[in-house]
PDB file of C-alpha atoms and ligand atoms in Angstrom:
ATOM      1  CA  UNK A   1     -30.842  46.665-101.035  1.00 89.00           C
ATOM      2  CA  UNK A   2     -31.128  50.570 -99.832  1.00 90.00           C
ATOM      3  CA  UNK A   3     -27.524  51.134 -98.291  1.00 91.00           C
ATOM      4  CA  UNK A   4     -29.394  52.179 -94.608  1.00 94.00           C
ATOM      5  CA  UNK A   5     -30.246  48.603 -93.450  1.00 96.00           C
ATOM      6  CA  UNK A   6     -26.153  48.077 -94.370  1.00 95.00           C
ATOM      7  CA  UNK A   7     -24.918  51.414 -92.801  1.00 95.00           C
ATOM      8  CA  UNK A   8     -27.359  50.619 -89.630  1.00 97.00           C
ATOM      9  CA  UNK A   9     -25.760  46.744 -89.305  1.00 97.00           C
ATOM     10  CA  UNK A  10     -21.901  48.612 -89.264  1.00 96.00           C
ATOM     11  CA  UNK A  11     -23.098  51.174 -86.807  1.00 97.00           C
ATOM     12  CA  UNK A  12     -25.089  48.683 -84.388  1.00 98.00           C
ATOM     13  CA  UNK A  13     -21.778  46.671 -84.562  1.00 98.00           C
ATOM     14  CA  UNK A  14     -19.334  49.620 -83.740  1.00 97.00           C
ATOM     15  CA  UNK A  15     -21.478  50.543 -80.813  1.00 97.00           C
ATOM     16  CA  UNK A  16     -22.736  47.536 -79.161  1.00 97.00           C
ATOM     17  CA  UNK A  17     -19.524  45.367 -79.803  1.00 97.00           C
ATOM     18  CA  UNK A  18     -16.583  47.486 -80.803  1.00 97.00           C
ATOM     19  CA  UNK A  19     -14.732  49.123 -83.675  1.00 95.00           C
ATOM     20  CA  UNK A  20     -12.456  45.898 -83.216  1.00 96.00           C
ATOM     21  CA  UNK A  21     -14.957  43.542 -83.690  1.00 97.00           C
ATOM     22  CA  UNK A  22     -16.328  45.535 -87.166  1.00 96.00           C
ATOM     23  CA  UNK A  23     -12.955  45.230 -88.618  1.00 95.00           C
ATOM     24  CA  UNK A  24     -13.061  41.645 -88.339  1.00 96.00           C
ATOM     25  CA  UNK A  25     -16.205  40.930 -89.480  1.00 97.00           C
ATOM     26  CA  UNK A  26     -15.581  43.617 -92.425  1.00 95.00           C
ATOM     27  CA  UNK A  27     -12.679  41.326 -93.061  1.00 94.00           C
ATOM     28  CA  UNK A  28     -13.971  38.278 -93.042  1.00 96.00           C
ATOM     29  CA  UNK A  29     -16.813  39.840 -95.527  1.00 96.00           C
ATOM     30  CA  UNK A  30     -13.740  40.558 -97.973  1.00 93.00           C
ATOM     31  CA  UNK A  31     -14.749  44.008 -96.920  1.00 92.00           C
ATOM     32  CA  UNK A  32     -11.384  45.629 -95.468  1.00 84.00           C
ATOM     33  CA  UNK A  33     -10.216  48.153 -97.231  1.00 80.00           C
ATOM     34  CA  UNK A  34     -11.938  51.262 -98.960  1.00 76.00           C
ATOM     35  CA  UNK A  35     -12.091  50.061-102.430  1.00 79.00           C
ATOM     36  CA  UNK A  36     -13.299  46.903-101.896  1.00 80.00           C
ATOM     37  CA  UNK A  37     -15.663  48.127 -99.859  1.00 80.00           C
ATOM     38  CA  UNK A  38     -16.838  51.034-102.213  1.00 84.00           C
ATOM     39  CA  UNK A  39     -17.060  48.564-104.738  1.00 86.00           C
ATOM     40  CA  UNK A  40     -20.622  46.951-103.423  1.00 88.00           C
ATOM     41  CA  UNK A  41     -22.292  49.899-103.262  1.00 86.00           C
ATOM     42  CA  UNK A  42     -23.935  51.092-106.522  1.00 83.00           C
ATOM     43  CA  UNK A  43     -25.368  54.793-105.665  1.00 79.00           C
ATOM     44  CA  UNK A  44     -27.411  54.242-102.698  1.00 84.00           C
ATOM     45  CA  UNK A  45     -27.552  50.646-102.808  1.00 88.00           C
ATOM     46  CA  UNK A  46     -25.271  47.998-101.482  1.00 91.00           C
ATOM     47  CA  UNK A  47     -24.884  44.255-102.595  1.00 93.00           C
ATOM     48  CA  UNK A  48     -28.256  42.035-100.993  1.00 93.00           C
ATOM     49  CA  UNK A  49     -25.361  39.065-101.297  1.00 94.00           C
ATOM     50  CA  UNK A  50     -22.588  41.080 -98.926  1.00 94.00           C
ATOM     51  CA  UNK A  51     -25.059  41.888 -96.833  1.00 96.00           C
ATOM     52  CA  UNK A  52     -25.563  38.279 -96.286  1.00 97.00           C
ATOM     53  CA  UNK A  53     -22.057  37.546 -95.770  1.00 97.00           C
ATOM     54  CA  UNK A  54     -22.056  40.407 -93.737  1.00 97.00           C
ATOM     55  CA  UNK A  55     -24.505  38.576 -91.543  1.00 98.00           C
ATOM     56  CA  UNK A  56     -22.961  35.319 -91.801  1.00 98.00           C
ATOM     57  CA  UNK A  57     -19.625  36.737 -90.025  1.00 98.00           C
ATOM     58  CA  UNK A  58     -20.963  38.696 -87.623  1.00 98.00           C
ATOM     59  CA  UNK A  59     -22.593  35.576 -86.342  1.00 98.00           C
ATOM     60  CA  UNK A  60     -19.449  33.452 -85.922  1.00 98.00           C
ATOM     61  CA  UNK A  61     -17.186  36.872 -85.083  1.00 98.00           C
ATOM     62  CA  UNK A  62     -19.782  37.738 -82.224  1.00 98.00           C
ATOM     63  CA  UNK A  63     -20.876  33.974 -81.720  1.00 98.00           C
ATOM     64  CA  UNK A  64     -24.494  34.526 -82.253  1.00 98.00           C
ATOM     65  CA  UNK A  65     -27.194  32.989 -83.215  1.00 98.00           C
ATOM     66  CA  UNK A  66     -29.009  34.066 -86.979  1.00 97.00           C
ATOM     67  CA  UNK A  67     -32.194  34.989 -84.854  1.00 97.00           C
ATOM     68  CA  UNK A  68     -29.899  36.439 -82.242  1.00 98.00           C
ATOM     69  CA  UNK A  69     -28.421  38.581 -84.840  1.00 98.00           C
ATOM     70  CA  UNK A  70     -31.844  39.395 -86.476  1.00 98.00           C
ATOM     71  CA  UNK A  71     -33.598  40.566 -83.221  1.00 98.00           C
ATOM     72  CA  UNK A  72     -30.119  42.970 -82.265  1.00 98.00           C
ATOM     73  CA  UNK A  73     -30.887  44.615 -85.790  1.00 98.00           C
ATOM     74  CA  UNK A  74     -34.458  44.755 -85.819  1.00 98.00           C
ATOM     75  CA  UNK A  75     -34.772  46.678 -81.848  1.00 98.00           C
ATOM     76  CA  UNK A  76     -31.324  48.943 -83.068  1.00 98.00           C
ATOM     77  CA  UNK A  77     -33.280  49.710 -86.551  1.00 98.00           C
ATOM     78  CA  UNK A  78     -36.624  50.555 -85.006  1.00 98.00           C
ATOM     79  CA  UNK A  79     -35.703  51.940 -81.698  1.00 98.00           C
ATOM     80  CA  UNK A  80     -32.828  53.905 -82.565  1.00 98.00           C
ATOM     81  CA  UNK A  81     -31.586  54.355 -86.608  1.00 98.00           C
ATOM     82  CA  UNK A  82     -34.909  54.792 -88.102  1.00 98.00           C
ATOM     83  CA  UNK A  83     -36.596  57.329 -85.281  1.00 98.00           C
ATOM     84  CA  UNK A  84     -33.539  59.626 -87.005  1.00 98.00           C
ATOM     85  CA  UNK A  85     -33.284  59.021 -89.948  1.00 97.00           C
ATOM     86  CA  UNK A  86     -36.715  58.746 -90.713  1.00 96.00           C
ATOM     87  CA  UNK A  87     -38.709  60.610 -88.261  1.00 97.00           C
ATOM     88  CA  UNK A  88     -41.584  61.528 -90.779  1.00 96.00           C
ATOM     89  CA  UNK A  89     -43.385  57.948 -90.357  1.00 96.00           C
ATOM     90  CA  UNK A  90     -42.475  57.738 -86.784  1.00 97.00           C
ATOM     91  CA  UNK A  91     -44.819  61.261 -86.158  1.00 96.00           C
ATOM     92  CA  UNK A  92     -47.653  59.864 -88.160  1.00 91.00           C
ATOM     93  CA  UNK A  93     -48.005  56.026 -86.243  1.00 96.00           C
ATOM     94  CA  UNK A  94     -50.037  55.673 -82.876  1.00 94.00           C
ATOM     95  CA  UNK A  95     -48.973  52.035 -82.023  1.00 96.00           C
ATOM     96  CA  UNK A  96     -47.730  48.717 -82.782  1.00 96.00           C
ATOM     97  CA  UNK A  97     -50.831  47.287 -84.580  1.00 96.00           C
ATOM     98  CA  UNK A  98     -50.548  50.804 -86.704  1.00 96.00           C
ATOM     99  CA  UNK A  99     -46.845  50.355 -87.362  1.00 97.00           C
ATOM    100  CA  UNK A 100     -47.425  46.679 -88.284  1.00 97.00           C
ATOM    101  CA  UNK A 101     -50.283  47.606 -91.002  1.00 96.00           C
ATOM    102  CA  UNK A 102     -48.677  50.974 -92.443  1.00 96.00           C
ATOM    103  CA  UNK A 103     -45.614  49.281 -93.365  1.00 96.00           C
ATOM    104  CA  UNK A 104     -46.187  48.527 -97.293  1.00 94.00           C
ATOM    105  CA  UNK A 105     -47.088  52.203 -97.546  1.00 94.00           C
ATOM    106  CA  UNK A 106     -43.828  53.083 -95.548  1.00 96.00           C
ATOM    107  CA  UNK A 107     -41.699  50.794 -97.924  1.00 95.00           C
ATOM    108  CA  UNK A 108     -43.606  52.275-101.419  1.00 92.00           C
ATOM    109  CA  UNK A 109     -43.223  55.928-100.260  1.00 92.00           C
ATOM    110  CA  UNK A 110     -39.187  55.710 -98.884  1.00 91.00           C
ATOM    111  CA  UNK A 111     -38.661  53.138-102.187  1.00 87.00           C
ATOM    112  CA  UNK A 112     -39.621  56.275-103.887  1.00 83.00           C
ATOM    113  CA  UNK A 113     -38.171  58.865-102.059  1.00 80.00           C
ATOM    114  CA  UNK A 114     -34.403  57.363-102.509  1.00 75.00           C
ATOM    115  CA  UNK A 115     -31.861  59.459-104.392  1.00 70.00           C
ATOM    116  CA  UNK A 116     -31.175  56.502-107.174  1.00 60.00           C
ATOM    117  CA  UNK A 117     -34.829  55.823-107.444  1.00 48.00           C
ATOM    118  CA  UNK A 118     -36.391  52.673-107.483  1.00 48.00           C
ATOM    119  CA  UNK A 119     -33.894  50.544-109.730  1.00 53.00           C
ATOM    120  CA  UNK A 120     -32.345  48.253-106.798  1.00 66.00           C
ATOM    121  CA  UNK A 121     -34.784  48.373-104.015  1.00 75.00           C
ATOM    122  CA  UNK A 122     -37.294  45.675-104.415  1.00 87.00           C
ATOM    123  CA  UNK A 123     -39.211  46.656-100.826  1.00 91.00           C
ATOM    124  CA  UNK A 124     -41.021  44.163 -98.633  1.00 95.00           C
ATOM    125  CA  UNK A 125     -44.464  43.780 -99.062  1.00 96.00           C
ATOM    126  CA  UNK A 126     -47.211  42.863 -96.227  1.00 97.00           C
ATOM    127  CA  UNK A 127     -50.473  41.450 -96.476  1.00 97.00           C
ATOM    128  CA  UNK A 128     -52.142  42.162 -93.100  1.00 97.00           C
ATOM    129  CA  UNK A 129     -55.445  39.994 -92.131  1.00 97.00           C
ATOM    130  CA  UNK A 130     -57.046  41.043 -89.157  1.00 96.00           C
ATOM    131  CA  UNK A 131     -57.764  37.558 -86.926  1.00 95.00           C
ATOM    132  CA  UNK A 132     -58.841  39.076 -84.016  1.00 93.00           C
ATOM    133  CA  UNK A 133     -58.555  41.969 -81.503  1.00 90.00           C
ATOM    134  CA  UNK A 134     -54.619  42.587 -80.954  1.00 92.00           C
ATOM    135  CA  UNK A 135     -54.030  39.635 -83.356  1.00 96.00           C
ATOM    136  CA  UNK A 136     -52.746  39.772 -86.903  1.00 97.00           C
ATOM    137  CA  UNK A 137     -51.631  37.459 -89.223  1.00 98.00           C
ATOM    138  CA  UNK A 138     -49.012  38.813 -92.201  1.00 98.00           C
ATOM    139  CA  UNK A 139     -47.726  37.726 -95.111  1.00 98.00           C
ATOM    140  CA  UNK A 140     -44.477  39.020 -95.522  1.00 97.00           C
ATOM    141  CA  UNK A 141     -43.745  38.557 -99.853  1.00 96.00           C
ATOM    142  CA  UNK A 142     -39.805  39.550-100.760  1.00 96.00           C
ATOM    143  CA  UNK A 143     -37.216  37.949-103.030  1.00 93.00           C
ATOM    144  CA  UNK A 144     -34.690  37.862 -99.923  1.00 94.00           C
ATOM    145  CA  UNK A 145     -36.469  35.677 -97.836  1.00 94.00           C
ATOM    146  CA  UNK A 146     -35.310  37.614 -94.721  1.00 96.00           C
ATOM    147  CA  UNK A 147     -38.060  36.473 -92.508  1.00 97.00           C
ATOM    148  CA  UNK A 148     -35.630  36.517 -89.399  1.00 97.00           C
ATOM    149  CA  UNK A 149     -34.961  39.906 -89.799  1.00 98.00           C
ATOM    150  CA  UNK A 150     -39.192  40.496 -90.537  1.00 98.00           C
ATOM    151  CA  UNK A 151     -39.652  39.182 -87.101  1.00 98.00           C
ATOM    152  CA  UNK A 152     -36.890  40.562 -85.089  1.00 98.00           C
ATOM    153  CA  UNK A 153     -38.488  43.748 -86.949  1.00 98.00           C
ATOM    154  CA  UNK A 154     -41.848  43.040 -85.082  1.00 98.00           C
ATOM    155  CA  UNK A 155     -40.232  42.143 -82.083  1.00 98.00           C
ATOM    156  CA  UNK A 156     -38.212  46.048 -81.935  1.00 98.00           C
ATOM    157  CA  UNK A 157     -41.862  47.554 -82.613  1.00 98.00           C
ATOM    158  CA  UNK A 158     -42.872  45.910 -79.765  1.00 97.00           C
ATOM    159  CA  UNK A 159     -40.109  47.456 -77.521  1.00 98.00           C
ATOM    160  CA  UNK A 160     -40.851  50.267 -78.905  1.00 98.00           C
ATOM    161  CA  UNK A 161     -44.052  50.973 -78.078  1.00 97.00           C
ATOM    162  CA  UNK A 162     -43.496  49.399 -74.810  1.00 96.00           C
ATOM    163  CA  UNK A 163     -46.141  46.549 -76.066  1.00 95.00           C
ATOM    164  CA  UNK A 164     -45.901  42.841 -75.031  1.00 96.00           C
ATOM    165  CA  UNK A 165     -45.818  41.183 -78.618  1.00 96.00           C
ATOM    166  CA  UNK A 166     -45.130  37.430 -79.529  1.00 96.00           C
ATOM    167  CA  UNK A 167     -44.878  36.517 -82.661  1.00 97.00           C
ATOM    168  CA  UNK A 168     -45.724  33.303 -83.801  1.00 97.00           C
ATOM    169  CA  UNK A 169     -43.714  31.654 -87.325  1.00 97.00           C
ATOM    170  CA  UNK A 170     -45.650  29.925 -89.771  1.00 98.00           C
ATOM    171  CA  UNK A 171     -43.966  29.111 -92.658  1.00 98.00           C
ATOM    172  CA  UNK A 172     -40.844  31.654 -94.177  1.00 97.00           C
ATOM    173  CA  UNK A 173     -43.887  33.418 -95.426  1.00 98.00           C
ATOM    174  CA  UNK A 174     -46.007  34.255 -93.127  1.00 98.00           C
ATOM    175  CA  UNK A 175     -46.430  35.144 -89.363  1.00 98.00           C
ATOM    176  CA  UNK A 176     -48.891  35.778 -86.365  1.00 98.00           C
ATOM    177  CA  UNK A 177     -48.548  38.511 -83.818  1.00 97.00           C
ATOM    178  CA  UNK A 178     -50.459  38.713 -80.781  1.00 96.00           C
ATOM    179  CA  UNK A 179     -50.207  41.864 -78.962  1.00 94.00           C
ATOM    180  CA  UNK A 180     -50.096  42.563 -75.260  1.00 85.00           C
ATOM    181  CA  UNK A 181     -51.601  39.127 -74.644  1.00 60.00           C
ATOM    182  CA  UNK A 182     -49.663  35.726 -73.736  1.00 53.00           C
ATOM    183  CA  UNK A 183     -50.682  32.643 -75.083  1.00 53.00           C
ATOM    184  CA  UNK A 184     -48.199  30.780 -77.328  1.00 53.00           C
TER     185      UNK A 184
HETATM  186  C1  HEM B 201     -39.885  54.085 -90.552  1.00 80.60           C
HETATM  187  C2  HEM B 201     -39.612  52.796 -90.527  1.00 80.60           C
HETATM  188  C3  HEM B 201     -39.007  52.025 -91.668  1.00 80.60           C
HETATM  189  C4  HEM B 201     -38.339  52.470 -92.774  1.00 80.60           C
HETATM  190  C5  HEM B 201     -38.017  53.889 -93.161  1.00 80.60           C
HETATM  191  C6  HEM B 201     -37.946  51.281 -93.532  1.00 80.60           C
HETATM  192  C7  HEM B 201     -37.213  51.296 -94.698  1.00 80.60           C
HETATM  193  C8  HEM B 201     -36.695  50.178 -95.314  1.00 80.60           C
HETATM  194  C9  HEM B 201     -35.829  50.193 -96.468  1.00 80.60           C
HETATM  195  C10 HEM B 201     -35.354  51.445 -97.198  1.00 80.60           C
HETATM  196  C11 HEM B 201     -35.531  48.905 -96.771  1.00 80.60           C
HETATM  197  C12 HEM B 201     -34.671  48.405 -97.946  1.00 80.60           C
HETATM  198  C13 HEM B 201     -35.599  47.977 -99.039  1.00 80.60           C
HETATM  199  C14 HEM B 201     -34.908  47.654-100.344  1.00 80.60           C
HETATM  200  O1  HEM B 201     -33.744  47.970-100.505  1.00 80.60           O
HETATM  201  O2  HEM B 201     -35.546  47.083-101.248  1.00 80.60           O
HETATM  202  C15 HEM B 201     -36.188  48.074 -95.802  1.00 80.60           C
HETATM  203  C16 HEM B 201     -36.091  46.710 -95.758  1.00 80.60           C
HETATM  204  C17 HEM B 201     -36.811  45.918 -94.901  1.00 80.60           C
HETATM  205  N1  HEM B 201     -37.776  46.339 -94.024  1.00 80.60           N
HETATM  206 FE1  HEM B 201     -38.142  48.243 -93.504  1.00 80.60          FE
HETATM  207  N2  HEM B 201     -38.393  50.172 -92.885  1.00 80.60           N
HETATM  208  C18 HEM B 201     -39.056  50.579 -91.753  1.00 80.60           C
HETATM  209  C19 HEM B 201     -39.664  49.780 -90.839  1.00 80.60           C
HETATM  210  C20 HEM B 201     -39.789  48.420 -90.959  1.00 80.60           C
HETATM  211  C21 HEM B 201     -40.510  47.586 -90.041  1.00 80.60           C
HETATM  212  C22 HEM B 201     -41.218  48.106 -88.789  1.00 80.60           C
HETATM  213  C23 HEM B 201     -40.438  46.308 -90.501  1.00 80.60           C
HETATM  214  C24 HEM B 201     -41.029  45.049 -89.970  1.00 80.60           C
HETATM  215  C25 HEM B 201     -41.757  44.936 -88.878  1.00 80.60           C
HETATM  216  C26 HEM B 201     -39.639  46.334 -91.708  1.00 80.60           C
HETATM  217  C27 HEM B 201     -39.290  45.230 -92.451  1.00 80.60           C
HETATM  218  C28 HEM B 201     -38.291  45.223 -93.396  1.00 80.60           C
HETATM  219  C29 HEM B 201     -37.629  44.024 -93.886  1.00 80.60           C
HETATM  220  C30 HEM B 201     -37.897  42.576 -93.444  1.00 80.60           C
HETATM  221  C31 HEM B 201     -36.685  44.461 -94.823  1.00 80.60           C
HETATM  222  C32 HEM B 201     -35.602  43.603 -95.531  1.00 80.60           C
HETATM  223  C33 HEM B 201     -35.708  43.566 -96.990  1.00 80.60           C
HETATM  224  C34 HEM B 201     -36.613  42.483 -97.524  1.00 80.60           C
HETATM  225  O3  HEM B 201     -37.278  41.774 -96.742  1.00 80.60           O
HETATM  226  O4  HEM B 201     -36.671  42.354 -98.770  1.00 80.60           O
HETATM  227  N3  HEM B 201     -39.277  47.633 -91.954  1.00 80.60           N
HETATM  228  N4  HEM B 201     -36.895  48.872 -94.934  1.00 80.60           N
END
């Protein structure tokens, strides 16, 4: 995957939880030293599998839940990584509901934009269905399965825009968002 969602999961860690705690978890990754670490990134991607390890540690390290651990990156990632790093799609979206539906263009154009090209990145892809007012239902479609991270995603959009979601799982495919409404 794109080496951001990587660099973003070593900087949330160094800030919320210490420099102490990302050496252990980089350890326990097999991820200590320079060279091992150079060697899972390949231009400006970095290994989908040591990223998983990655996420695997950090749980026990931190003693976290997977979710827990989903929803810390998804709020860092929207709320605080992407707004700099990526502040062109930030000044074109009005809301949640027009985050949650611009996102396959988002992935295609930044896919493309990369320095190495398109080679490693295999972006997310969402099918949005409109169910009712402030309700969607998505079909998230990737190769990594990373649904956890999907919804912890939503959930950081939500803070975001300051917008009460809740976000309803159907199947590792597919879930429902209600925004600023309770009801689940
Ligand atoms: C400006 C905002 C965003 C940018 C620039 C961005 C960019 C990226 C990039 C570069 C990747 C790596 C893709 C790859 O290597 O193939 C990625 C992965 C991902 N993005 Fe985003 N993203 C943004 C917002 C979001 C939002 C709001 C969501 C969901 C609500 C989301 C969901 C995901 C998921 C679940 C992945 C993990 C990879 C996968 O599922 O295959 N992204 N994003």
């Amino acid at each position: 995957m794109r080496a951001p969602i990587f660099l973003c999961l070593i900087e949330l860690i160094t800030k919320k939880f210490g420099r102490e705690k990302l050496d252990k978890i980089l350890s326990a990754s097999g991820l200590s030293d320079n060279r091992t670490y150079m060697q899972y990134f390949n231009g400006f991607d970095f290994s989908d599998v040591k990223f998983g390890e990655m996420v695997k540690n950090l749980c026990i390290v931190l003693d976290i839940t997977k979710e827990q651990a989903a929803d810390a990156f998804g709020e860092y990632w929207i709320c605080e990584y992407a707004p700099r790093e990526y502040p062109k799609y930030y000044a074109q979206i009005k809301s949640a509901e027009d985050f949650l539906t611009k996102l396959d263009s988002i992935h295609s154009e930044v896919t493309a934009d990369s320095p190495s090209g398109t080679e490693a990145a295999h972006p997310p892809r969402f099918d949005v269905e409109h169910i009712d007012k402030n309700i969607l239902r998505i079909h998230y479609k990737s190769r990594r399965r990373m649904i956890d991270f999907y919804i912890g995603l939503v959930k950081g959009i939500g803070v975001y825009f300051k917008t009460p979601v809740e976000i309803r799982k159907i199947s590792e495919e597919e879930i429902e968002v209600r925004m600023g409404s309770t009801g689940y």
